XYZ file of C-alpha atoms in Angstrom:
67
model
C 16.732 -109.982 -55.682
C 19.744 -107.680 -55.325
C 17.484 -104.617 -55.669
C 15.151 -105.855 -52.947
C 18.096 -106.589 -50.654
C 19.371 -103.033 -51.094
C 15.916 -101.624 -50.301
C 15.671 -103.754 -47.161
C 19.172 -102.822 -46.013
C 18.409 -99.135 -46.634
C 15.372 -99.330 -44.363
C 17.389 -101.293 -41.795
C 20.072 -98.583 -41.795
C 17.416 -95.994 -40.997
C 16.018 -98.115 -38.151
C 19.504 -98.770 -36.755
C 20.283 -95.048 -36.724
C 17.017 -93.723 -35.327
C 15.499 -96.453 -33.143
C 16.647 -98.637 -30.290
C 14.936 -101.771 -31.614
C 16.977 -104.945 -31.441
C 18.798 -106.098 -34.553
C 16.580 -109.197 -34.690
C 13.427 -107.017 -34.582
C 14.826 -104.831 -37.359
C 15.667 -107.904 -39.447
C 12.097 -109.172 -39.126
C 10.556 -105.755 -39.819
C 12.454 -105.353 -43.115
C 11.431 -108.800 -44.313
C 14.048 -111.293 -43.144
C 12.738 -114.381 -41.380
C 16.287 -115.360 -40.378
C 18.260 -112.651 -38.540
C 21.529 -114.470 -39.338
C 20.782 -114.156 -43.064
C 20.054 -110.453 -42.530
C 23.419 -109.991 -40.791
C 25.241 -111.745 -43.657
C 23.567 -109.632 -46.359
C 24.047 -106.426 -44.349
C 27.753 -107.167 -43.930
C 28.198 -108.061 -47.599
C 26.541 -104.841 -48.789
C 27.970 -102.373 -46.251
C 31.129 -104.025 -44.969
C 29.965 -103.609 -41.361
C 27.828 -105.716 -39.070
C 24.497 -104.147 -38.056
C 25.896 -103.611 -34.537
C 29.013 -101.876 -35.870
C 26.853 -99.710 -38.119
C 24.622 -98.666 -35.222
C 27.614 -97.895 -33.019
C 29.309 -95.840 -35.710
C 26.323 -93.866 -36.985
C 23.695 -93.595 -34.246
C 26.041 -92.003 -31.709
C 26.723 -89.117 -34.108
C 23.005 -88.687 -34.749
C 22.328 -88.585 -31.001
C 24.890 -85.826 -30.557
C 23.459 -83.792 -33.438
C 19.938 -84.049 -32.004
C 21.154 -82.976 -28.552
C 22.967 -79.910 -29.933
């Protein structure tokens, strides 16, 4: 189960960085039926909420693409 969670969170990280989909939509697309459960697992694995992760990492990606 831990392996699958890491795979799902890895895909979610990619979607958070490169799309503007809502966190709930991302949770569903990586296999979580309950977005709250997704947020808990994401936070446990990465130490950030999905929103914090997006804020921290997508803004840098946007600047690199614009350059």
